[in-house]
Amino acid sequence: MVVIGAGLSGLAATLHLLGAGRRVTVVERDDHPGGRAGRLDLDGFRIDTGPTVLTMPDLLDEVLGAVGETVTDRLDLVPLTPAYHARFADGSAIDVHTDADAMEAEVRRVAGPREAAGYLRLRSWLEELYRLEMRRFIDANFDSPFSLLSPELARLAALGGFGRLAPAIGRFVTDERLRRIFSFQSLYAGVAPRQALAAYAVIAYMDTVAGVHFPRGGMRALGEALAGAAEKAGAQLRYGDAVTRLERRGDRVTAVITEGGERIACDAVVLTPDLPVAYRLLGRTPRRLFPLRFSPSAVVLHAGTDRTWDELGHHTISFGAAWQRTFTEIIDRGRVMSDPSFLITQPTHTDPGLAPPGRHLFYVLAPCPNLRAGRIDWDRFGPRYRDELVATLERRGLTGFGSATVTERLVTPADWARTGHAFGTPFATAHTFAQTGPFRPRNLVTGTANAVLAGCGTTPGVGLPTVLVSGKLAAARVTGTPVASVRRG
C-alpha cells in the first residue's frame, strides 16, 4: 500500500492498514509528519500552525490500538479546565466546562436557574445526538443515499437533526451568549448556525461535553506519535518528496512517481491531499449536480510576547457584538468581519516549554472569506488587517499586545493557497446539506479500482476527530473489512 501524505488522516489509514497486515509506504512532501497539524520554529518559539483544539482522544486510542499501542504510550494529554473561556462585548465572561456539574453552576451564575436547567437538557440532547450519529452516520462508509434508510434515520429526524442548528440550540437556552457558545463551531464547517443542519451540534458535543485536551509538546506531538507508532509497526515513511503523478494500467494505479523521480509500485493507494489535487493526480473529477462549495478560511496571527494577560485561558473565544452580520460578511459578501470574533489560543498557558523562558505564545484565529468568495489581495491587505486585529485585541483588554510582541508570523488565505489548500482555506469542503453524509464527496472515485481518498474534504468531514475516522474508513475500503465503531459514551 502507498499512502500519499503523512497528515493525521494518512497516518490513521496507515496504522489501520498495518493492523490488517498490509505493508505500507507513506510519501510526504514535508520533512515532518502532521499535514495540516503543521509546525513553525521561530526564534525559540515552537508554533503549531494548524488545529489547536484536541477533542475525542479515544479516537487516537483507537488508531494507535490498531498496532497494539495506546495514547498513554505516545502522548501526555492534559485535560483543559475550563475547555474555553468566552468573553463578550458587554464585558461578561463565561467559562465553558465539560463537567456537567461545573457547567451547570457556571450557567446558573451568569444566566440564572432556568437557563441552567435548559443547559442540562441541551447536554442530554447533545449526548444522544452524538451516540446516534457516531455509530451510524459518522463512523460509516456510504455507497449511496439509500444507505441512509434505516431506523436510525428516523431517530435522527425525531431528535430534530434535520432542522437548523441555531433554532435547535434556542429550544434549550435563550441567553444569546449561551447560544453562541453552542453554535459558533458551525462556521468552521462552512455554514452559518441559522443555515447549518442541527445534526452538526455534534461538533458542540465534542467541544463542550466530551472534553478538550492539549498534548505536551504541542499539537505537533500528534503527528509525531502516530508516525512513530507506524514506523515501529513496519511502515516506511519517506519525507521531503512530493508525489507528482500516478502510473496507471486500465482502472488501476500501479505506482506513484515522486518529484525526485522515484517509482514506488503499489497494490492500492490512499490519497490525502485536498480534493482538487487528489482528483488531478487521479485524472478524474467525479461529476456533481452542483459545484463543490468550500468553507470560509481564516487569518492566523502567531505572536510570541514578553508578557501575558490574566483574563486569558488556554483557549479564549472573544466575541464581537455582531453575530448574524459576521456570517453574512464572511460567507455571502466575501468580506472580513467588521466586528470580529476570534479564537485566541495560548498554548504556553499549559506548556510553558513551547516558548523561551519568560515568553508566551499566542495563536489568534479570525475567520475570513476563502479566495473564491472574496476578492481580497491578501499580500497587500494582510499587513493592514494584522494591525486591525491587534488594535481590536487591545480594545478588548489585551492592552499593549502590539508592543509586547517580540516575534510574529501572519498567515492569510494566500498563504494557505500556496501550501496547496484549495481556494485558500484549511477547512476544505463545506458541510452544506448537498455535501453531508452520502452526498459528501466519496472516498472512492469512479474509474479507479484501487484508489481511496482520506482527509477532511471527503467523508466524514472537517475536524481533527473526523479526519482520524476518515483514515479508518479509507483503510476499511482497501481491506474490504466492515467498519467497527469503538463504543463511546
Coordinates of C-alpha atoms in Angstrom, one line a residue:
M1 CA 0.0 0.0 0.0
V2 CA 1.1 3.6 -0.7
V3 CA -0.3 6.4 1.4
I4 CA 0.2 9.9 -0.1
G5 CA 0.5 12.4 2.8
A6 CA 1.6 11.9 6.4
G7 CA -1.1 14.1 7.8
L8 CA -3.4 12.7 10.5
S9 CA -5.8 11.1 8.1
G10 CA -2.9 9.4 6.2
L11 CA -1.3 8.2 9.4
A12 CA -4.6 6.9 10.7
A13 CA -5.1 5.0 7.5
T14 CA -1.5 3.7 7.7
L15 CA -1.9 2.4 11.2
H16 CA -5.2 0.6 10.4
L17 CA -3.7 -0.9 7.3
L18 CA -0.7 -2.1 9.3
G19 CA -3.0 -3.6 11.8
A20 CA -4.7 -5.5 9.0
G21 CA -1.4 -7.0 7.9
R22 CA -0.6 -4.7 4.9
R23 CA 2.8 -3.4 4.0
V24 CA 2.7 0.4 3.8
T25 CA 4.9 3.2 2.4
V26 CA 4.0 6.8 3.3
V27 CA 5.2 9.5 1.0
E28 CA 5.2 13.1 2.4
R29 CA 6.3 16.3 0.7
D30 CA 7.2 18.0 4.0
D31 CA 10.2 16.9 6.1
H32 CA 8.0 16.0 9.1
P33 CA 4.6 14.3 9.8
G34 CA 1.4 16.1 10.7
G35 CA 0.0 17.6 7.5
R36 CA -2.4 20.4 8.4
A37 CA -1.2 20.0 12.0
G38 CA 1.9 21.8 11.0
R39 CA 4.8 23.4 12.8
L40 CA 6.9 26.5 12.7
D41 CA 10.0 27.0 14.9
L42 CA 10.6 30.8 15.2
D43 CA 13.1 32.5 17.5
G44 CA 12.8 29.7 20.1
F45 CA 9.0 29.5 19.9
R46 CA 7.6 26.1 19.0
I47 CA 4.5 27.1 17.0
D48 CA 1.6 24.9 15.9
T49 CA 0.3 26.2 12.6
G50 CA -2.8 24.1 12.2
P51 CA -5.6 22.9 14.6
T52 CA -5.2 23.9 18.2
V53 CA -8.3 22.2 19.8
L54 CA -8.0 18.5 20.5
T55 CA -11.2 16.6 21.4
M56 CA -12.1 12.9 21.4
P57 CA -8.8 11.4 22.4
D58 CA -10.4 8.0 22.4
L59 CA -10.2 8.2 18.6
L60 CA -6.5 8.5 18.9
D61 CA -6.6 5.4 21.2
E62 CA -8.5 3.5 18.5
V63 CA -6.0 4.5 15.8
L64 CA -3.0 3.5 17.9
G65 CA -4.8 0.4 19.1
A66 CA -4.7 -0.9 15.6
V67 CA -1.0 -1.7 16.1
G68 CA -1.3 -2.6 19.8
E69 CA -0.4 0.8 21.3
T70 CA -2.3 3.3 23.4
V71 CA -2.4 7.1 23.7
T72 CA -0.5 6.9 27.0
D73 CA 2.3 5.0 25.3
R74 CA 2.9 8.0 23.0
L75 CA 1.3 11.2 24.4
D76 CA 1.0 13.2 27.5
L77 CA -2.5 14.7 27.2
V78 CA -3.6 17.4 29.6
P79 CA -7.4 17.9 30.1
L80 CA -8.2 21.6 29.8
T81 CA -10.4 23.0 32.6
P82 CA -12.2 25.1 31.5
A83 CA -12.2 23.9 27.9
Y84 CA -12.8 27.6 26.8
H85 CA -13.0 31.0 28.3
A86 CA -15.7 33.0 26.4
R87 CA -15.6 36.8 26.6
F88 CA -18.4 39.1 25.2
A89 CA -18.7 42.6 24.0
D90 CA -20.8 43.6 27.1
G91 CA -17.9 42.8 29.3
S92 CA -19.3 39.5 30.6
A93 CA -17.4 36.2 30.6
I94 CA -18.4 32.5 30.8
D95 CA -16.1 29.6 31.5
V96 CA -17.1 26.6 29.4
H97 CA -16.7 23.5 31.4
T98 CA -17.1 19.9 30.1
D99 CA -18.0 18.6 33.5
A100 CA -21.8 18.8 33.8
D101 CA -22.0 20.0 37.4
A102 CA -19.4 22.7 36.9
M103 CA -21.0 24.0 33.7
E104 CA -24.5 23.9 35.3
A105 CA -23.1 26.0 38.2
E106 CA -21.5 28.4 35.7
V107 CA -24.7 28.8 33.7
R108 CA -26.7 29.4 36.9
R109 CA -24.2 32.1 37.9
V110 CA -24.3 34.1 34.7
A111 CA -27.9 33.4 33.4
G112 CA -30.0 32.0 36.3
P113 CA -31.6 28.7 37.2
R114 CA -33.9 28.5 34.2
E115 CA -31.0 28.6 31.8
A116 CA -29.1 26.1 33.9
A117 CA -31.9 23.6 33.6
G118 CA -32.0 24.3 29.9
Y119 CA -28.3 23.6 29.7
L120 CA -28.7 20.2 31.3
R121 CA -31.5 19.3 28.8
L122 CA -29.2 20.6 25.9
R123 CA -26.4 18.4 27.2
S124 CA -28.6 15.3 27.2
W125 CA -29.7 16.1 23.7
L126 CA -26.1 16.5 22.5
E127 CA -25.1 13.2 24.1
E128 CA -28.0 11.4 22.4
L129 CA -27.3 13.0 19.1
Y130 CA -23.6 12.1 19.3
R131 CA -24.2 8.4 20.2
L132 CA -26.6 8.1 17.3
E133 CA -24.5 10.0 14.7
M134 CA -21.2 8.5 15.5
R135 CA -22.4 4.9 15.3
R136 CA -24.5 5.2 12.1
F137 CA -23.6 8.4 10.2
I138 CA -20.0 9.5 11.0
D139 CA -18.1 6.2 11.5
A140 CA -19.5 4.7 8.4
N141 CA -18.8 4.3 4.6
F142 CA -21.7 5.3 2.4
D143 CA -22.2 3.9 -1.1
S144 CA -25.4 5.7 -2.0
P145 CA -28.1 8.0 -0.3
F146 CA -30.1 4.8 0.1
S147 CA -27.6 3.7 2.7
L148 CA -29.2 6.3 5.0
L149 CA -32.6 4.5 5.0
S150 CA -32.7 2.9 8.4
P151 CA -34.4 3.2 11.8
E152 CA -31.5 5.4 12.9
L153 CA -32.5 8.0 10.2
A154 CA -36.0 8.2 11.7
R155 CA -34.5 8.6 15.1
L156 CA -32.3 11.4 13.9
A157 CA -35.3 13.1 12.4
A158 CA -37.2 12.7 15.7
L159 CA -34.3 14.3 17.5
G160 CA -34.5 17.3 15.2
G161 CA -31.3 16.6 13.4
F162 CA -32.7 17.9 10.1
G163 CA -33.8 21.2 11.4
R164 CA -31.5 24.2 11.7
L165 CA -28.7 24.5 14.3
A166 CA -29.5 27.9 15.8
P167 CA -33.2 27.3 16.4
A168 CA -32.4 23.9 17.8
I169 CA -30.0 25.3 20.4
G170 CA -32.5 28.0 21.1
R171 CA -35.1 25.4 22.2
F172 CA -32.9 24.7 25.2
V173 CA -31.3 28.1 26.1
T174 CA -32.5 31.6 25.4
D175 CA -29.4 33.5 26.6
E176 CA -27.7 34.8 23.5
R177 CA -24.2 34.2 24.9
L178 CA -25.0 30.5 25.5
R179 CA -26.5 30.2 22.1
R180 CA -23.2 31.4 20.6
I181 CA -21.1 29.1 22.7
F182 CA -23.0 26.1 21.5
S183 CA -23.3 27.0 17.8
F184 CA -20.2 29.0 16.7
Q185 CA -18.5 25.8 15.7
S186 CA -20.6 25.5 12.6
L187 CA -18.6 28.3 10.9
Y188 CA -15.6 26.0 10.7
A189 CA -17.9 23.5 8.9
G190 CA -18.5 26.3 6.4
V191 CA -22.1 27.2 7.3
A192 CA -23.8 29.8 9.5
P193 CA -25.7 28.5 12.5
R194 CA -29.0 29.6 11.1
Q195 CA -28.4 27.5 7.9
A196 CA -26.4 24.6 9.3
L197 CA -28.2 21.3 10.0
A198 CA -28.9 20.8 13.7
A199 CA -27.1 17.5 13.3
Y200 CA -23.9 19.5 13.4
A201 CA -24.5 20.2 17.0
V202 CA -22.4 17.1 17.3
I203 CA -19.3 19.4 17.0
A204 CA -20.5 21.2 20.1
Y205 CA -20.7 17.9 21.8
M206 CA -17.1 17.2 21.1
D207 CA -16.0 20.6 22.4
T208 CA -18.3 21.2 25.4
V209 CA -19.2 17.7 26.6
A210 CA -16.5 15.2 25.6
G211 CA -13.7 17.5 26.7
V212 CA -10.8 19.4 25.3
H213 CA -7.2 18.3 25.7
F214 CA -3.7 19.5 24.9
P215 CA -0.7 17.3 24.2
R216 CA 2.5 18.4 26.0
G217 CA 5.0 19.4 23.3
G218 CA 2.2 21.0 21.2
M219 CA -0.2 19.7 18.6
R220 CA 2.8 18.6 16.5
A221 CA 3.1 15.8 19.0
L222 CA 0.1 14.1 17.5
G223 CA 1.8 13.6 14.1
E224 CA 5.0 12.5 15.7
A225 CA 3.1 10.0 17.9
L226 CA 1.2 8.4 15.0
A227 CA 4.3 8.4 12.8
G228 CA 6.4 6.8 15.5
A229 CA 3.9 4.1 16.0
A230 CA 3.6 3.5 12.3
E231 CA 7.4 3.2 11.9
K232 CA 7.6 0.8 14.8
A233 CA 4.9 -1.3 13.2
G234 CA 6.9 -1.6 10.0
A235 CA 5.8 1.3 7.8
Q236 CA 8.3 3.1 5.6
L237 CA 7.9 6.9 5.9
R238 CA 9.6 9.0 3.1
Y239 CA 9.7 12.7 3.9
G240 CA 10.7 15.6 1.6
D241 CA 9.4 14.2 -1.6
A242 CA 6.1 15.0 -3.2
V243 CA 4.1 12.7 -5.4
T244 CA 3.8 14.3 -8.9
R245 CA 1.8 11.6 -10.8
L246 CA 0.3 8.2 -10.7
E247 CA 1.2 5.4 -13.1
R248 CA -1.9 3.6 -14.3
R249 CA -2.8 0.4 -16.1
G250 CA -6.5 0.5 -17.0
D251 CA -8.6 1.3 -14.0
R252 CA -5.8 0.5 -11.5
V253 CA -2.9 2.6 -10.1
T254 CA 0.2 0.6 -10.4
A255 CA 2.8 3.0 -9.0
V256 CA 3.3 6.5 -7.6
I257 CA 6.0 8.7 -9.1
T258 CA 7.7 11.3 -6.9
E259 CA 9.2 14.7 -7.6
G260 CA 12.6 13.1 -7.0
G261 CA 11.9 10.6 -9.8
E262 CA 11.4 7.6 -7.6
R263 CA 8.8 5.0 -8.7
I264 CA 7.0 3.2 -5.9
A265 CA 4.9 0.2 -7.0
C266 CA 1.6 -0.3 -5.2
D267 CA -1.4 -2.6 -5.0
A268 CA -3.5 0.2 -3.7
V269 CA -3.1 3.9 -2.9
V270 CA -4.7 6.2 -0.3
L271 CA -4.6 9.9 -1.3
T272 CA -5.0 12.6 1.4
P273 CA -4.3 15.9 -0.4
D274 CA -7.1 18.4 -0.9
L275 CA -9.7 17.1 -3.3
P276 CA -8.7 19.2 -6.4
V277 CA -5.1 17.9 -6.0
A278 CA -6.2 14.3 -5.5
Y279 CA -8.5 14.4 -8.5
R280 CA -5.8 15.9 -10.6
L281 CA -3.4 13.1 -9.7
L282 CA -6.1 10.5 -10.5
G283 CA -7.0 12.3 -13.7
R284 CA -10.7 12.0 -12.8
T285 CA -13.1 14.5 -11.2
P286 CA -16.4 13.0 -10.2
R287 CA -19.5 14.6 -11.7
R288 CA -21.7 16.5 -9.3
L289 CA -25.1 18.2 -9.7
F290 CA -23.7 21.3 -8.0
P291 CA -20.1 22.5 -7.9
L292 CA -18.2 21.8 -4.7
R293 CA -18.6 24.6 -2.1
F294 CA -15.6 25.3 0.1
S295 CA -15.6 26.6 3.7
P296 CA -14.5 30.0 4.8
S297 CA -10.8 30.5 5.5
A298 CA -9.0 32.1 8.4
V299 CA -6.3 34.6 9.1
V300 CA -4.0 33.4 11.8
L301 CA -1.6 35.7 13.8
H302 CA 1.2 33.8 15.6
A303 CA 2.7 36.0 18.2
G304 CA 5.4 35.5 20.7
T305 CA 5.2 38.0 23.5
D306 CA 7.2 39.1 26.6
R307 CA 4.0 39.2 28.8
T308 CA 0.6 37.6 29.2
W309 CA -2.9 38.7 30.4
D310 CA -4.5 37.1 33.4
E311 CA -8.0 37.1 31.8
L312 CA -6.9 34.6 29.1
G313 CA -7.1 30.9 29.4
H314 CA -5.6 28.2 27.2
H315 CA -8.5 28.8 24.7
T316 CA -10.4 32.1 24.8
I317 CA -13.2 33.0 22.4
S318 CA -13.5 36.7 22.1
F319 CA -17.0 37.5 20.7
G320 CA -17.8 40.8 19.0
A321 CA -21.2 42.4 19.4
A322 CA -22.3 41.5 15.9
W323 CA -23.3 37.9 15.2
Q324 CA -25.6 37.3 12.2
R325 CA -23.8 40.1 10.3
T326 CA -20.5 38.3 10.8
F327 CA -21.7 35.3 8.8
T328 CA -23.2 37.4 6.1
E329 CA -20.0 39.3 5.7
I330 CA -17.7 36.2 5.5
I331 CA -19.9 33.7 3.6
D332 CA -22.2 35.8 1.5
R333 CA -20.4 39.1 0.8
G334 CA -16.8 37.9 0.8
R335 CA -15.6 40.5 3.3
V336 CA -13.6 40.4 6.5
M337 CA -15.6 40.8 9.7
S338 CA -16.4 44.4 10.6
D339 CA -16.9 43.4 14.3
P340 CA -14.7 40.3 14.6
S341 CA -14.9 37.3 16.8
F342 CA -11.6 35.5 17.5
L343 CA -10.3 32.2 18.8
I344 CA -7.3 33.1 20.9
T345 CA -5.1 30.1 21.9
Q346 CA -2.3 30.5 24.4
P347 CA -0.5 27.1 24.4
T348 CA 2.1 28.3 26.9
H349 CA -0.7 28.6 29.4
T350 CA -0.5 24.8 29.7
D351 CA 3.0 24.0 28.3
P352 CA 5.5 26.9 29.1
G353 CA 8.2 24.9 27.3
L354 CA 6.8 25.9 23.9
A355 CA 8.4 29.3 24.3
P356 CA 11.8 30.7 25.6
P357 CA 11.9 31.4 29.4
G358 CA 9.7 34.4 30.3
R359 CA 8.0 34.4 26.9
H360 CA 4.4 33.5 25.9
L361 CA 2.9 32.1 22.7
F362 CA -0.4 33.2 21.1
Y363 CA -2.4 31.9 18.2
V364 CA -5.1 34.4 17.1
L365 CA -7.6 33.0 14.5
A366 CA -10.0 35.3 12.7
P367 CA -12.4 33.6 10.2
C368 CA -12.5 35.2 6.8
P369 CA -13.7 34.5 3.3
N370 CA -11.9 32.0 1.1
L371 CA -10.3 33.1 -2.1
R372 CA -13.4 32.1 -4.2
A373 CA -15.9 34.0 -2.1
G374 CA -13.7 37.1 -1.6
R375 CA -11.7 39.2 -4.0
I376 CA -9.1 40.4 -1.4
D377 CA -5.4 40.9 -2.4
W378 CA -4.1 39.4 0.8
D379 CA -0.5 40.1 0.0
R380 CA -1.3 43.8 0.1
F381 CA -4.2 43.8 2.6
G382 CA -2.7 41.3 5.1
P383 CA -0.4 43.6 7.0
R384 CA -3.1 46.2 7.4
Y385 CA -5.5 43.6 8.6
R386 CA -2.9 42.4 11.1
D387 CA -2.8 45.9 12.6
E388 CA -6.7 45.9 12.8
L389 CA -6.6 42.6 14.6
V390 CA -4.0 43.8 17.1
A391 CA -6.0 47.1 17.7
T392 CA -9.2 45.1 18.3
L393 CA -7.4 42.8 20.8
E394 CA -6.1 45.8 22.7
R395 CA -9.5 47.4 22.8
R396 CA -10.9 44.2 24.3
G397 CA -8.5 44.2 27.2
L398 CA -5.2 42.9 25.8
T399 CA -3.5 46.3 26.4
G400 CA -0.1 46.5 25.0
F401 CA -0.4 43.4 22.9
G402 CA 1.4 45.0 19.9
S403 CA 4.3 46.4 21.9
A404 CA 4.6 43.1 23.8
T405 CA 5.1 41.1 20.6
V406 CA 8.7 40.1 20.1
T407 CA 8.2 37.8 17.1
E408 CA 5.3 37.1 14.8
R409 CA 4.1 35.4 11.7
L410 CA 0.9 36.2 9.8
V411 CA -0.9 33.5 7.8
T412 CA -3.6 34.6 5.3
P413 CA -5.7 32.7 2.7
A414 CA -3.0 33.5 0.1
D415 CA -0.5 31.6 2.3
W416 CA -2.9 28.7 2.7
A417 CA -3.3 28.6 -1.1
R418 CA 0.5 28.5 -1.6
T419 CA 0.6 25.4 0.6
G420 CA -1.9 23.6 -1.6
H421 CA -5.2 24.3 0.2
A422 CA -7.9 24.8 -2.4
F423 CA -9.2 28.4 -2.6
G424 CA -7.0 29.3 0.3
T425 CA -9.0 27.5 3.1
P426 CA -7.6 25.0 5.5
F427 CA -11.2 23.9 6.3
A428 CA -11.8 22.2 2.9
T429 CA -15.2 21.5 1.5
A430 CA -18.2 23.0 3.4
H431 CA -20.8 20.9 5.2
T432 CA -23.8 22.1 3.3
F433 CA -26.7 19.6 3.0
A434 CA -25.5 18.7 -0.5
Q435 CA -22.1 17.9 0.9
T436 CA -23.2 16.0 4.0
G437 CA -23.3 12.2 4.7
P438 CA -23.8 10.2 1.5
F439 CA -23.8 13.5 -0.5
R440 CA -20.3 14.4 0.6
P441 CA -17.5 13.6 -1.9
R442 CA -17.0 9.9 -1.6
N443 CA -13.7 8.3 -0.6
L444 CA -14.0 6.2 -3.8
V445 CA -13.5 7.7 -7.2
T446 CA -15.4 6.2 -10.2
G447 CA -13.0 4.8 -12.8
T448 CA -10.2 3.9 -10.4
A449 CA -10.5 0.5 -8.8
N450 CA -7.7 0.6 -6.2
A451 CA -7.5 4.3 -5.0
V452 CA -9.2 5.7 -1.9
L453 CA -9.4 9.2 -0.5
A454 CA -9.0 10.3 3.0
G455 CA -8.9 13.7 4.8
C456 CA -11.2 16.5 5.7
G457 CA -12.5 17.0 2.1
T458 CA -14.1 13.6 1.9
T459 CA -16.2 11.6 4.3
P460 CA -17.0 12.1 7.2
G461 CA -15.7 15.7 7.1
V462 CA -13.8 18.6 8.6
G463 CA -12.2 18.5 12.1
L464 CA -9.4 16.6 13.8
P465 CA -11.6 13.8 15.2
T466 CA -13.3 13.2 11.8
V467 CA -10.1 13.1 9.8
L468 CA -8.9 10.3 12.1
V469 CA -12.2 8.5 11.3
S470 CA -11.6 9.3 7.6
G471 CA -8.3 7.4 7.7
K472 CA -10.0 4.4 9.3
L473 CA -12.8 4.4 6.7
A474 CA -10.2 4.6 3.9
A475 CA -8.3 1.6 5.3
A476 CA -11.6 -0.3 5.5
R477 CA -12.2 0.3 1.8
V478 CA -8.8 -1.1 1.0
T479 CA -9.0 -4.2 3.1
G480 CA -12.7 -4.8 2.5
T481 CA -13.4 -5.2 6.2
P482 CA -16.5 -3.8 7.8
V483 CA -16.1 -0.6 9.9
A484 CA -16.5 -1.4 13.5
S485 CA -17.2 1.6 15.7
V486 CA -15.4 1.8 19.0
R487 CA -18.2 2.3 21.5
R488 CA -18.2 5.7 23.1
G489 CA -20.5 7.1 25.7

